[in-house]
Structure formats: structure tokens, C-alpha cells
């Protein structure tokens, strides 16, 4: 059973004559969306697309009928070709037969323009995700500027629309209520409800944050009630560590006797920051520099350049702690993830001296070249009655990978050894410790550490700056110590003293 059924005209998926072995618009879109699903997390919608060349007058196969019946959403690749296809219209009618006249279940991907009043009624009023802009300059050939042309994306906006589409489908997919979607981080992020012109960016940001295991407030699927807006906003802000605001040109609806919603949330977040005596709560503002202005039907959209600080000034005054970004949506999402890693609160180590016993298993994550140091550390841990787990290096590659993955999934804690291994290898391994659920674990690591071992180096001296607190709980530099003594081991093995530090 599929979550998303793609309805499209075969003529919209023809490869370019310049690239006869390349992909058409729909095939490229399908593959790219599936890739984005993998980037957004382990829970992915299932896509069904008929790839057989079926004549327009042929009957539906049982497979197509069943796919339409079981799909949660119909994704329509809208174009003049889709409008002219009886087959596509039959897919729409069949979907309606099983799911009713429900606009919420239909997602429109605009390949080329179709006037709203010429569309089927279920598709009217749907802005969807347009992969083109209109070109109606009377001095030029009338038509659409398509973001995908001659077999490949030709406009940077293609990737923006694609990522927004994938994030939207991930967010909207039905999920079993008893199934946890992501490993929770315990962190709460306030994402301000946007005006209508920033809804697409809001959906992408919310999907990304939830995908990382964070809790987003206010509830992303519900609107803030106008009659109790301040109360709801303040309650959400009280539990959040930062507030994220997406600024377009509109200010949103205004509760009675209050500022418009976009301005109100900025003001309440500023008030929350003023009450934070530790000075940690702050606002993160995205005011994209490049802004598309949608004109009336007789004029094509145009693009203007904005200054993020001036955009913020239209809505609220700038605060000293504000983080203001104006780059593309994808780069803003990357910045937000990195920023959250930097400001992550230290995680309490749940393993203390009184817990250490013969059943405690610490996986000594190391490269082949650091085997000797890891073996020495393993012997020292055994003397402390801690069970060391060592990765395997000999045997078929697939068996080695499966064995080491199982060790990582079943251990109590991890010590990453950094002796002769490269810095990039060590940092790549620690980055994978953040989302423990993706490693097949049933619970978080009780302990994640990095030990910098001989030979010494400048980067090892600065090792505490290299590893985000969301990935590593403890970093110990022993790179200038040739012998592992008991007192040095006390620095590495979690104890009540280390936990307090």
C-alpha cells in the first residue's frame, strides 16, 4: 500500500533528445523526492508510480486500482498534458471515488501553468508546488520558465521547491500512534506561526526539527486561537530554549486589541528573553534576502533583494542576542541544525561509579591503525571490572559491518579512540552517535566519550572544541600520556566526579 500515488502524463516524462538516456521530469522528481525522504529521517512515505506505457483507452489494472484505493495522497503533476489525458482524469476520479472530495488529500506539483478556472474543481484553489514561473512579457514568447529543462534542473529554485515538497509529504504522512518516529532529544524549540507567504518555509523547518527528534511548539498542525493568543504563545515560549521566526512581507492576522501574529510572537519572544537571567534564550530569525513578488495574473512574478536587518525592523526591534540569517531556505536549515548543536545543553551521564560492574559494556570504537592503543585500554578496563567490546577487522566486509553495528546497538556506552586515526574519521564516527535510534538501539547511550591518545597534536589539544555536546558527553586529552595509569583512567571512566564536571 502506498502513501503517495503520482498521477502524471507520459508526455511530461519524456527524456530530452539531447539526453536520450537521461530522465524525464517525473522520473527525476520521483528519484529526487525519495532521496530527500532519506535525508529527512527513517520514516518515509511510500510512493507508487505507474511506469508502464498504457494506452489512454485501456482499462485500469487491479494494481492501479488498488494503489489508488490505498493511497493517502494523490500527487498531481499538473500541466496542459495532464489536462488533456483521459487517463490522468480517470485517476483523479477514481481517487475521489475512494476518498471523497477532499482537497487536503491532493498535492499539486506544477510543471507548467494551467489556468485555475480550467482545472478540475478539486484542483482549483490549490497553489501547490510550482516548478516554473510565468513569462507573459508581450515582447517575448509567452510561456513558462521551467526550473527543469532538457533533462536536468536549470534553476536553483528547483531544489528549494523539491525540498519543500518532500518535507510537506513527510509531515503529512499518516503514522501509527503507537510507533515513535524519531529518537527524542528532550529539547523544545519554539517555531513562530508564519504569515501565509512563509508557510512553505515553516513546513520545511518544522519537519527538519521534528526529524532531528526535537519538540516543536506551538503545535504545528494547529492554529493559535485569536482569543487567547498571548496566553498560548507565552506558555509555548516558557518551555523553549530558542524561538525561530520566519519573516516574509506579511504580518498575519491580528488578535483583537493585539499586534498582528508575526509581530506579536516576536514581541513575546523578546519579553521571554528579557526574563532569562542566564542569557541563553534568544531569537533566530530567517528573513531571506531574495524574495519573489507575486504580481497579478497579467504580470509575471519578479524577484527583489532585501536586507535581513531592515526586514526585521519592519516587525520588531533587533535584540543583541538575535541570530539573523538571509540565505536560502536550505542553508538556513543547515545553519539552524549547526546552531542547535553548538548550544546543546550538556547531557547528564547516567553511568556513575556505583553503577560500574561486570555487566557494563563499553564499545571501544577505533580504526584498525589504533588497535594497539584500544587493546591496552581494554585491558585497563577489564581490571576495573568493565567489559570492553572491540570491533572486528578480519573477515568478509559485510560480516564485519554487521558485527560492529550489532556491538554499537547493544553496548551500554562508547569510547572513541583517537590515536593515529585521522581527525575526520573520528568526527565522522561521533556524529553518528547523536541519533541513537537510527543505530538500532532501544535506548540512548548512557555514556559517549572521546579519548585523545598519543601521538600528541595541536588539534588534539583543542579536542574539547571539536565535538558537539549533542554527540559526545566527555572528551579527555591523554595524548601526552604514554602509559594508562589508574588515575588517568578515572578521568575517562564516568564517575560521580566526572559527572559533576
Short mmCIF file of C-alpha atoms in Angstrom, two decimals:
data_model
loop_
_atom_site.label_atom_id
_atom_site.label_comp_id
_atom_site.label_asym_id
_atom_site.label_seq_id
_atom_site.Cartn_x
_atom_site.Cartn_y
_atom_site.Cartn_z
CA UNK A 1 0.00 0.00 0.00
CA UNK A 2 1.35 3.43 -0.99
CA UNK A 3 1.12 6.71 0.87
CA UNK A 4 1.50 8.82 -2.29
CA UNK A 5 0.17 7.99 -5.79
CA UNK A 6 1.79 10.05 -8.57
CA UNK A 7 -0.61 10.97 -11.36
CA UNK A 8 1.15 12.27 -14.48
CA UNK A 9 1.07 12.40 -18.24
CA UNK A 10 3.60 10.22 -20.02
CA UNK A 11 4.40 13.16 -22.30
CA UNK A 12 5.67 15.06 -19.23
CA UNK A 13 8.26 12.36 -18.58
CA UNK A 14 9.91 12.10 -21.97
CA UNK A 15 13.71 12.32 -21.90
CA UNK A 16 15.32 15.21 -23.72
CA UNK A 17 16.50 14.49 -27.30
CA UNK A 18 19.81 15.95 -26.17
CA UNK A 19 19.97 13.26 -23.46
CA UNK A 20 18.02 10.26 -24.76
CA UNK A 21 19.38 8.08 -21.97
CA UNK A 22 18.54 10.68 -19.30
CA UNK A 23 15.50 11.09 -17.08
CA UNK A 24 12.29 12.92 -17.74
CA UNK A 25 10.75 15.47 -15.38
CA UNK A 26 8.61 12.98 -13.44
CA UNK A 27 11.24 10.26 -13.09
CA UNK A 28 13.82 12.80 -11.92
CA UNK A 29 11.31 14.28 -9.46
CA UNK A 30 10.37 10.83 -8.13
CA UNK A 31 14.01 9.85 -7.56
CA UNK A 32 14.91 13.20 -6.01
CA UNK A 33 11.95 13.16 -3.60
CA UNK A 34 12.82 9.63 -2.47
CA UNK A 35 16.38 10.82 -1.80
CA UNK A 36 15.09 13.76 0.25
CA UNK A 37 12.93 11.35 2.26
CA UNK A 38 16.10 9.51 3.31
CA UNK A 39 17.70 12.81 4.34
CA UNK A 40 14.68 13.74 6.48
CA UNK A 41 14.59 10.57 8.58
CA UNK A 42 13.85 6.84 8.73
CA UNK A 43 10.05 7.15 8.48
CA UNK A 44 9.31 7.78 4.81
CA UNK A 45 6.13 7.88 2.77
CA UNK A 46 5.81 5.13 0.19
CA UNK A 47 5.43 6.33 -3.39
CA UNK A 48 3.57 4.48 -6.14
CA UNK A 49 4.02 5.45 -9.78
CA UNK A 50 2.82 3.57 -12.85
CA UNK A 51 5.87 3.26 -15.10
CA UNK A 52 4.20 1.15 -17.79
CA UNK A 53 3.23 2.73 -21.09
CA UNK A 54 -0.52 2.13 -21.03
CA UNK A 55 -2.73 3.36 -23.85
CA UNK A 56 -5.13 6.07 -22.80
CA UNK A 57 -8.16 3.94 -23.56
CA UNK A 58 -7.02 0.81 -21.71
CA UNK A 59 -8.72 -0.36 -18.55
CA UNK A 60 -7.16 0.13 -15.14
CA UNK A 61 -5.21 -2.86 -13.95
CA UNK A 62 -6.12 -4.25 -10.50
CA UNK A 63 -2.71 -2.99 -9.33
CA UNK A 64 -3.51 0.62 -10.24
CA UNK A 65 -6.99 0.41 -8.77
CA UNK A 66 -5.62 -0.97 -5.51
CA UNK A 67 -2.85 1.66 -5.36
CA UNK A 68 -5.38 4.49 -5.75
CA UNK A 69 -7.66 2.95 -3.17
CA UNK A 70 -4.87 2.57 -0.60
CA UNK A 71 -3.08 5.88 -1.21
CA UNK A 72 -3.34 8.61 1.40
CA UNK A 73 -2.47 11.35 -1.12
CA UNK A 74 -2.73 11.91 -4.84
CA UNK A 75 0.21 13.89 -6.20
CA UNK A 76 -0.85 15.53 -9.47
CA UNK A 77 1.92 16.64 -11.84
CA UNK A 78 -0.19 19.38 -13.36
CA UNK A 79 0.38 20.57 -16.93
CA UNK A 80 -1.55 21.01 -20.18
CA UNK A 81 -0.56 17.42 -20.98
CA UNK A 82 -2.12 16.17 -17.73
CA UNK A 83 -5.31 18.12 -18.50
CA UNK A 84 -5.52 16.52 -21.96
CA UNK A 85 -5.07 12.97 -20.71
CA UNK A 86 -8.26 10.98 -20.11
CA UNK A 87 -6.13 8.51 -18.19
CA UNK A 88 -5.00 11.17 -15.68
CA UNK A 89 -8.55 12.44 -15.24
CA UNK A 90 -9.67 8.87 -14.59
CA UNK A 91 -7.02 8.54 -11.86
CA UNK A 92 -8.38 11.67 -10.22
CA UNK A 93 -11.98 10.44 -10.48
CA UNK A 94 -11.04 7.05 -9.05
CA UNK A 95 -9.21 8.67 -6.15
CA UNK A 96 -12.31 10.78 -5.43
CA UNK A 97 -14.46 7.65 -5.56
CA UNK A 98 -12.48 6.05 -2.72
CA UNK A 99 -11.54 9.12 -0.66
CA UNK A 100 -14.20 11.70 -1.34
CA UNK A 101 -13.90 15.32 -2.46
CA UNK A 102 -11.06 16.16 -0.08
CA UNK A 103 -8.60 18.88 -1.17
CA UNK A 104 -6.35 18.03 1.79
CA UNK A 105 -5.55 14.70 0.14
CA UNK A 106 -4.43 16.17 -3.19
CA UNK A 107 -0.99 17.70 -3.69
CA UNK A 108 -0.37 19.69 -6.86
CA UNK A 109 3.08 19.84 -8.47
CA UNK A 110 3.01 22.44 -11.21
CA UNK A 111 5.17 21.52 -14.18
CA UNK A 112 3.59 24.08 -16.48
CA UNK A 113 0.82 26.61 -15.97
CA UNK A 114 -2.86 25.72 -16.19
CA UNK A 115 -5.41 28.48 -15.60
CA UNK A 116 -7.28 27.95 -12.34
CA UNK A 117 -10.73 28.07 -13.94
CA UNK A 118 -9.78 25.37 -16.43
CA UNK A 119 -8.70 22.85 -13.81
CA UNK A 120 -10.93 20.16 -12.32
CA UNK A 121 -12.80 21.62 -9.36
CA UNK A 122 -10.80 19.59 -6.84
CA UNK A 123 -7.60 21.25 -8.09
CA UNK A 124 -8.95 24.79 -8.09
CA UNK A 125 -7.62 27.00 -5.31
CA UNK A 126 -4.52 24.78 -4.99
CA UNK A 127 -1.27 26.74 -5.20
CA UNK A 128 0.78 23.60 -4.67
CA UNK A 129 4.47 23.43 -5.51
CA UNK A 130 5.22 25.22 -8.77
CA UNK A 131 8.38 24.24 -10.64
CA UNK A 132 8.12 27.19 -13.01
CA UNK A 133 7.41 30.91 -13.16
CA UNK A 134 5.13 32.62 -15.65
CA UNK A 135 6.61 34.63 -18.52
CA UNK A 136 3.97 36.87 -20.03
CA UNK A 137 6.10 39.68 -21.39
CA UNK A 138 4.33 40.78 -24.61
CA UNK A 139 7.73 41.44 -26.18
CA UNK A 140 8.78 37.84 -25.69
CA UNK A 141 7.40 34.42 -26.47
CA UNK A 142 4.61 33.74 -23.98
CA UNK A 143 5.24 30.68 -21.87
CA UNK A 144 6.61 29.31 -18.65
CA UNK A 145 10.17 29.47 -17.37
CA UNK A 146 10.55 25.87 -16.22
CA UNK A 147 13.06 25.06 -13.49
CA UNK A 148 13.70 21.63 -15.07
CA UNK A 149 14.69 21.74 -18.71
CA UNK A 150 16.47 19.49 -21.18
CA UNK A 151 16.77 16.64 -18.74
CA UNK A 152 18.15 18.46 -15.68
CA UNK A 153 17.40 21.24 -13.15
CA UNK A 154 18.32 24.59 -14.69
CA UNK A 155 17.27 26.88 -11.85
CA UNK A 156 18.32 26.87 -8.17
CA UNK A 157 14.66 27.24 -7.22
CA UNK A 158 14.07 23.67 -8.37
CA UNK A 159 15.87 22.33 -5.31
CA UNK A 160 14.07 24.73 -2.98
CA UNK A 161 10.68 23.53 -4.23
CA UNK A 162 11.78 19.92 -4.16
CA UNK A 163 12.92 20.04 -0.54
CA UNK A 164 9.74 21.83 0.49
CA UNK A 165 7.62 19.19 -1.29
CA UNK A 166 9.47 16.30 0.37
CA UNK A 167 9.21 17.93 3.81
CA UNK A 168 5.48 18.51 3.29
CA UNK A 169 4.85 14.87 2.32
CA UNK A 170 6.88 13.56 5.26
CA UNK A 171 4.99 15.79 7.66
CA UNK A 172 1.57 14.86 6.29
CA UNK A 173 2.03 11.09 6.04
CA UNK A 174 -0.21 9.04 8.36
CA UNK A 175 1.60 7.36 11.25
CA UNK A 176 0.60 4.68 13.71
CA UNK A 177 0.07 6.49 17.01
CA UNK A 178 1.93 3.83 18.98
CA UNK A 179 5.06 3.98 16.81
CA UNK A 180 7.72 6.50 17.87
CA UNK A 181 9.01 8.29 14.79
CA UNK A 182 12.38 9.63 15.98
CA UNK A 183 14.74 9.43 18.89
CA UNK A 184 13.67 12.27 21.21
CA UNK A 185 16.33 14.78 22.24
CA UNK A 186 14.33 16.31 25.08
CA UNK A 187 14.80 19.77 23.55
CA UNK A 188 11.90 22.13 22.81
CA UNK A 189 12.06 24.71 20.02
CA UNK A 190 9.52 27.50 19.55
CA UNK A 191 8.78 27.99 15.84
CA UNK A 192 6.59 31.05 15.33
CA UNK A 193 3.46 30.62 13.26
CA UNK A 194 4.15 32.42 9.97
CA UNK A 195 2.05 34.56 7.71
CA UNK A 196 0.75 32.87 4.57
CA UNK A 197 3.74 33.94 2.47
CA UNK A 198 6.17 31.88 4.61
CA UNK A 199 4.11 28.73 5.06
CA UNK A 200 6.30 26.62 2.78
CA UNK A 201 9.44 27.55 4.72
CA UNK A 202 7.66 26.91 8.01
CA UNK A 203 6.70 23.37 6.95
CA UNK A 204 10.29 22.62 5.95
CA UNK A 205 11.78 23.95 9.20
CA UNK A 206 9.24 22.13 11.39
CA UNK A 207 9.76 18.87 9.51
CA UNK A 208 13.53 19.18 9.89
CA UNK A 209 13.39 19.88 13.63
CA UNK A 210 10.96 17.05 14.31
CA UNK A 211 13.16 14.84 12.16
CA UNK A 212 16.07 15.57 14.50
CA UNK A 213 13.99 14.50 17.49
CA UNK A 214 13.16 17.95 18.85
CA UNK A 215 9.75 19.02 20.13
CA UNK A 216 8.22 21.95 18.24
CA UNK A 217 5.84 24.40 19.93
CA UNK A 218 3.19 25.66 19.42
CA UNK A 219 1.68 22.51 17.89
CA UNK A 220 2.49 22.71 14.18
CA UNK A 221 -0.82 21.27 13.00
CA UNK A 222 -3.00 23.73 14.92
CA UNK A 223 -3.52 27.47 14.61
CA UNK A 224 -3.03 29.78 17.58
CA UNK A 225 -6.52 30.80 18.80
CA UNK A 226 -7.01 34.53 18.37
CA UNK A 227 -8.98 34.91 21.59
CA UNK A 228 -6.13 33.56 23.76
CA UNK A 229 -3.10 34.17 21.57
CA UNK A 230 -0.83 35.78 24.18
CA UNK A 231 -1.53 33.04 26.72
CA UNK A 232 -0.83 30.25 24.23
CA UNK A 233 2.34 31.92 22.89
CA UNK A 234 3.75 32.63 26.36
CA UNK A 235 3.06 29.05 27.50
CA UNK A 236 4.90 27.67 24.48
CA UNK A 237 7.83 30.06 24.92
CA UNK A 238 8.21 29.18 28.60
CA UNK A 239 9.33 25.63 27.70
CA UNK A 240 11.51 26.54 24.71
CA UNK A 241 15.26 27.13 24.60
CA UNK A 242 15.14 29.35 21.47
CA UNK A 243 12.50 30.93 19.22
CA UNK A 244 12.63 30.65 15.42
CA UNK A 245 10.88 33.32 13.32
CA UNK A 246 10.39 33.28 9.53
CA UNK A 247 9.81 36.74 8.05
CA UNK A 248 8.30 37.39 4.65
CA UNK A 249 6.40 40.56 3.82
CA UNK A 250 3.10 39.85 5.55
CA UNK A 251 2.38 40.17 9.28
CA UNK A 252 -0.51 37.70 9.59
CA UNK A 253 -3.88 38.00 11.27
CA UNK A 254 -4.25 40.22 14.33
CA UNK A 255 -5.97 39.06 17.53
CA UNK A 256 -8.37 41.63 18.96
CA UNK A 257 -6.51 44.54 20.56
CA UNK A 258 -3.15 42.91 19.75
CA UNK A 259 -0.35 43.17 17.21
CA UNK A 260 -0.54 41.03 14.04
CA UNK A 261 0.51 37.46 14.75
CA UNK A 262 4.04 37.66 13.30
CA UNK A 263 4.83 40.84 15.25
CA UNK A 264 3.13 39.52 18.39
CA UNK A 265 5.25 36.37 18.53
CA UNK A 266 8.45 38.38 18.03
CA UNK A 267 7.42 40.72 20.85
CA UNK A 268 6.53 37.88 23.24
CA UNK A 269 9.83 36.12 22.45
CA UNK A 270 11.67 39.37 23.21
CA UNK A 271 9.85 39.56 26.54
CA UNK A 272 10.82 35.95 27.26
CA UNK A 273 14.47 36.79 26.50
CA UNK A 274 14.39 39.75 28.89
CA UNK A 275 13.29 37.44 31.72
CA UNK A 276 16.04 34.89 31.06
CA UNK A 277 18.64 35.76 33.70
CA UNK A 278 21.08 33.19 32.29
CA UNK A 279 21.05 34.95 28.92
CA UNK A 280 20.62 31.75 26.92
CA UNK A 281 17.18 32.21 25.37
CA UNK A 282 17.31 34.07 22.06
CA UNK A 283 15.57 34.52 18.74
CA UNK A 284 16.74 33.02 15.44
CA UNK A 285 15.33 34.97 12.51
CA UNK A 286 15.22 33.97 8.86
CA UNK A 287 14.49 36.89 6.52
CA UNK A 288 15.51 35.63 3.06
CA UNK A 289 17.48 38.15 1.03
CA UNK A 290 16.00 37.04 -2.30
CA UNK A 291 12.23 37.47 -2.31
CA UNK A 292 9.76 36.58 -5.07
CA UNK A 293 6.99 39.12 -5.54
CA UNK A 294 3.81 37.61 -6.95
CA UNK A 295 2.07 40.09 -9.25
CA UNK A 296 -1.43 39.90 -10.66
CA UNK A 297 -2.40 37.50 -13.40
CA UNK A 298 -1.24 39.91 -16.12
CA UNK A 299 2.29 40.23 -14.77
CA UNK A 300 4.96 37.57 -14.15
CA UNK A 301 6.50 37.19 -10.68
CA UNK A 302 9.59 39.28 -10.04
CA UNK A 303 12.48 38.88 -7.63
CA UNK A 304 13.72 41.60 -5.30
CA UNK A 305 16.67 41.82 -2.94
CA UNK A 306 16.01 42.55 0.73
CA UNK A 307 18.26 43.34 3.67
CA UNK A 308 17.51 40.98 6.58
CA UNK A 309 18.08 43.63 9.26
CA UNK A 310 15.71 46.02 7.52
CA UNK A 311 13.12 43.25 7.19
CA UNK A 312 13.30 42.56 10.93
CA UNK A 313 12.95 46.29 11.63
CA UNK A 314 9.53 46.24 9.92
CA UNK A 315 8.29 43.76 12.51
CA UNK A 316 10.28 44.37 15.71
CA UNK A 317 13.48 45.91 17.03
CA UNK A 318 16.70 43.92 16.89
CA UNK A 319 17.97 42.35 20.13
CA UNK A 320 21.63 41.85 21.00
CA UNK A 321 21.24 38.05 21.16
CA UNK A 322 19.34 37.73 17.86
CA UNK A 323 20.75 35.45 15.18
CA UNK A 324 19.62 36.79 11.79
CA UNK A 325 20.08 34.88 8.54
CA UNK A 326 19.16 35.83 4.98
CA UNK A 327 20.49 32.93 2.90
CA UNK A 328 18.40 30.32 1.10
CA UNK A 329 16.00 28.04 2.97
CA UNK A 330 18.29 25.03 2.68
CA UNK A 331 21.25 26.97 4.04
CA UNK A 332 19.13 28.37 6.84
CA UNK A 333 18.07 24.85 7.84
CA UNK A 334 21.74 23.82 7.84
CA UNK A 335 22.61 26.84 9.98
CA UNK A 336 19.79 26.08 12.41
CA UNK A 337 20.93 22.48 12.87
CA UNK A 338 24.53 23.55 13.44
CA UNK A 339 23.47 26.30 15.83
CA UNK A 340 21.41 23.85 17.88
CA UNK A 341 24.40 21.51 18.08
CA UNK A 342 26.63 24.31 19.35
CA UNK A 343 24.20 25.45 22.07
CA UNK A 344 23.13 21.95 23.10
CA UNK A 345 22.99 21.67 26.90
CA UNK A 346 25.40 19.16 28.43
CA UNK A 347 23.78 15.76 28.83
CA UNK A 348 23.95 14.14 32.25
CA UNK A 349 25.96 10.94 32.19
CA UNK A 350 23.72 8.26 33.60
CA UNK A 351 26.52 5.82 34.44
CA UNK A 352 28.27 6.55 37.74
CA UNK A 353 30.90 4.79 39.79
CA UNK A 354 28.33 2.84 41.79
CA UNK A 355 26.81 1.52 38.56
CA UNK A 356 30.03 0.09 37.14
CA UNK A 357 30.08 -3.68 37.36
CA UNK A 358 30.90 -6.72 35.31
CA UNK A 359 27.76 -6.23 33.21
CA UNK A 360 28.78 -2.76 31.99
CA UNK A 361 29.82 -2.93 28.35
CA UNK A 362 31.81 -0.13 26.75
CA UNK A 363 32.39 -0.32 22.99
CA UNK A 364 35.91 0.84 22.11
CA UNK A 365 35.25 2.43 18.73
CA UNK A 366 38.55 2.69 16.85
CA UNK A 367 40.17 2.35 13.45
CA UNK A 368 42.40 -0.57 12.52
CA UNK A 369 45.54 1.55 12.90
CA UNK A 370 44.66 2.33 16.55
CA UNK A 371 44.18 -1.32 17.54
CA UNK A 372 47.20 -1.42 19.85
CA UNK A 373 46.03 1.52 21.96
CA UNK A 374 42.49 0.13 22.09
CA UNK A 375 43.77 -3.25 23.30
CA UNK A 376 45.77 -1.53 26.05
CA UNK A 377 42.69 0.44 27.09
CA UNK A 378 40.60 -2.75 27.02
CA UNK A 379 42.98 -4.47 29.44
CA UNK A 380 42.81 -1.49 31.80
CA UNK A 381 39.01 -1.50 31.73
CA UNK A 382 38.89 -5.22 32.47
CA UNK A 383 40.93 -4.58 35.60
CA UNK A 384 38.15 -2.18 36.64
CA UNK A 385 35.66 -5.00 36.01
CA UNK A 386 34.21 -3.24 32.99
CA UNK A 387 33.55 -5.34 29.91
CA UNK A 388 35.22 -3.82 26.82
CA UNK A 389 33.76 -4.56 23.39
CA UNK A 390 36.16 -4.35 20.46
CA UNK A 391 35.27 -4.01 16.78
CA UNK A 392 36.19 -6.76 14.32
CA UNK A 393 38.53 -6.16 11.39
CA UNK A 394 39.16 -9.64 9.95
CA UNK A 395 36.61 -11.44 7.75
CA UNK A 396 34.18 -10.70 4.93
CA UNK A 397 33.36 -6.99 4.72
CA UNK A 398 29.60 -7.50 5.10
CA UNK A 399 30.08 -9.69 8.18
CA UNK A 400 32.44 -7.14 9.75
CA UNK A 401 29.95 -4.34 9.19
CA UNK A 402 27.04 -6.34 10.65
CA UNK A 403 29.06 -7.45 13.69
CA UNK A 404 30.29 -3.95 14.52
CA UNK A 405 26.83 -2.47 14.04
CA UNK A 406 25.43 -5.02 16.48
CA UNK A 407 28.10 -4.13 19.05
CA UNK A 408 27.20 -0.46 18.72
CA UNK A 409 23.49 -1.25 19.07
CA UNK A 410 23.86 -3.39 22.21
CA UNK A 411 26.61 -1.73 24.26
CA UNK A 412 25.97 0.50 27.28
CA UNK A 413 28.40 3.23 26.28
CA UNK A 414 31.02 4.17 23.70
CA UNK A 415 34.63 5.32 23.92
CA UNK A 416 36.01 6.57 20.59
CA UNK A 417 39.78 6.19 20.48
CA UNK A 418 41.75 8.85 18.61
CA UNK A 419 45.43 7.89 18.33
CA UNK A 420 46.78 7.65 14.78
CA UNK A 421 43.38 7.83 13.10
CA UNK A 422 42.56 10.96 11.13
CA UNK A 423 40.51 13.72 12.70
CA UNK A 424 37.86 13.41 10.00
CA UNK A 425 37.42 9.68 10.73
CA UNK A 426 36.93 10.32 14.44
CA UNK A 427 34.48 13.17 13.91
CA UNK A 428 32.52 11.18 11.36
CA UNK A 429 32.04 8.35 13.87
CA UNK A 430 30.99 10.63 16.72
CA UNK A 431 28.44 12.43 14.56
CA UNK A 432 26.63 9.13 14.18
CA UNK A 433 26.17 8.82 17.96
CA UNK A 434 23.66 11.68 18.13
CA UNK A 435 20.60 9.85 16.82
CA UNK A 436 20.84 6.56 18.70
CA UNK A 437 17.52 5.31 17.30
CA UNK A 438 18.98 5.10 13.78
CA UNK A 439 21.65 2.71 15.12
CA UNK A 440 19.05 0.12 16.05
CA UNK A 441 19.21 0.90 19.75
CA UNK A 442 16.24 0.72 22.08
CA UNK A 443 17.61 3.47 24.36
CA UNK A 444 20.15 6.28 24.48
CA UNK A 445 23.83 5.59 25.26
CA UNK A 446 24.48 6.08 28.95
CA UNK A 447 27.94 7.33 28.09
CA UNK A 448 29.70 8.70 24.97
CA UNK A 449 33.36 9.67 25.24
CA UNK A 450 36.36 10.52 23.09
CA UNK A 451 39.87 9.80 24.32
CA UNK A 452 42.68 11.62 22.50
CA UNK A 453 45.67 9.26 22.71
CA UNK A 454 49.33 9.57 21.67
CA UNK A 455 50.77 10.91 19.42
CA UNK A 456 50.03 14.49 20.55
CA UNK A 457 48.96 17.23 18.16
CA UNK A 458 47.53 20.73 18.04
CA UNK A 459 44.07 19.51 17.07
CA UNK A 460 44.02 17.05 19.95
CA UNK A 461 44.84 19.82 22.38
CA UNK A 462 41.72 21.58 21.15
CA UNK A 463 39.67 18.38 21.09
CA UNK A 464 37.04 19.70 23.52
CA UNK A 465 36.11 22.30 20.89
CA UNK A 466 35.71 19.76 18.10
CA UNK A 467 32.88 17.59 19.37
CA UNK A 468 29.33 18.95 19.88
CA UNK A 469 27.69 18.15 23.20
CA UNK A 470 24.81 16.58 21.30
CA UNK A 471 27.24 13.90 20.10
CA UNK A 472 29.77 13.42 22.90
CA UNK A 473 29.37 13.66 26.68
CA UNK A 474 33.04 13.62 27.68
CA UNK A 475 36.33 14.45 25.92
CA UNK A 476 39.63 13.51 27.59
CA UNK A 477 43.02 14.51 26.20
CA UNK A 478 45.60 11.86 27.13
CA UNK A 479 47.68 12.44 24.01
CA UNK A 480 50.81 13.29 26.01
CA UNK A 481 50.48 10.28 28.34
CA UNK A 482 52.34 7.19 27.17
CA UNK A 483 51.11 4.93 29.98
CA UNK A 484 47.49 4.45 31.11
CA UNK A 485 47.62 4.69 34.90
CA UNK A 486 44.69 4.26 37.30
CA UNK A 487 44.34 7.99 37.93
CA UNK A 488 44.21 8.69 34.18
CA UNK A 489 41.57 6.03 33.73
CA UNK A 490 39.49 7.80 36.41
CA UNK A 491 39.33 10.79 34.06
CA UNK A 492 37.92 8.66 31.28
CA UNK A 493 35.62 6.21 33.02
CA UNK A 494 32.42 8.01 34.14
CA UNK A 495 32.39 8.60 37.87
CA UNK A 496 30.48 10.85 40.22
CA UNK A 497 33.38 13.30 39.89
CA UNK A 498 33.28 13.26 36.06
CA UNK A 499 29.55 13.66 36.06
CA UNK A 500 29.76 16.76 38.23
CA UNK A 501 32.45 18.22 35.99
#
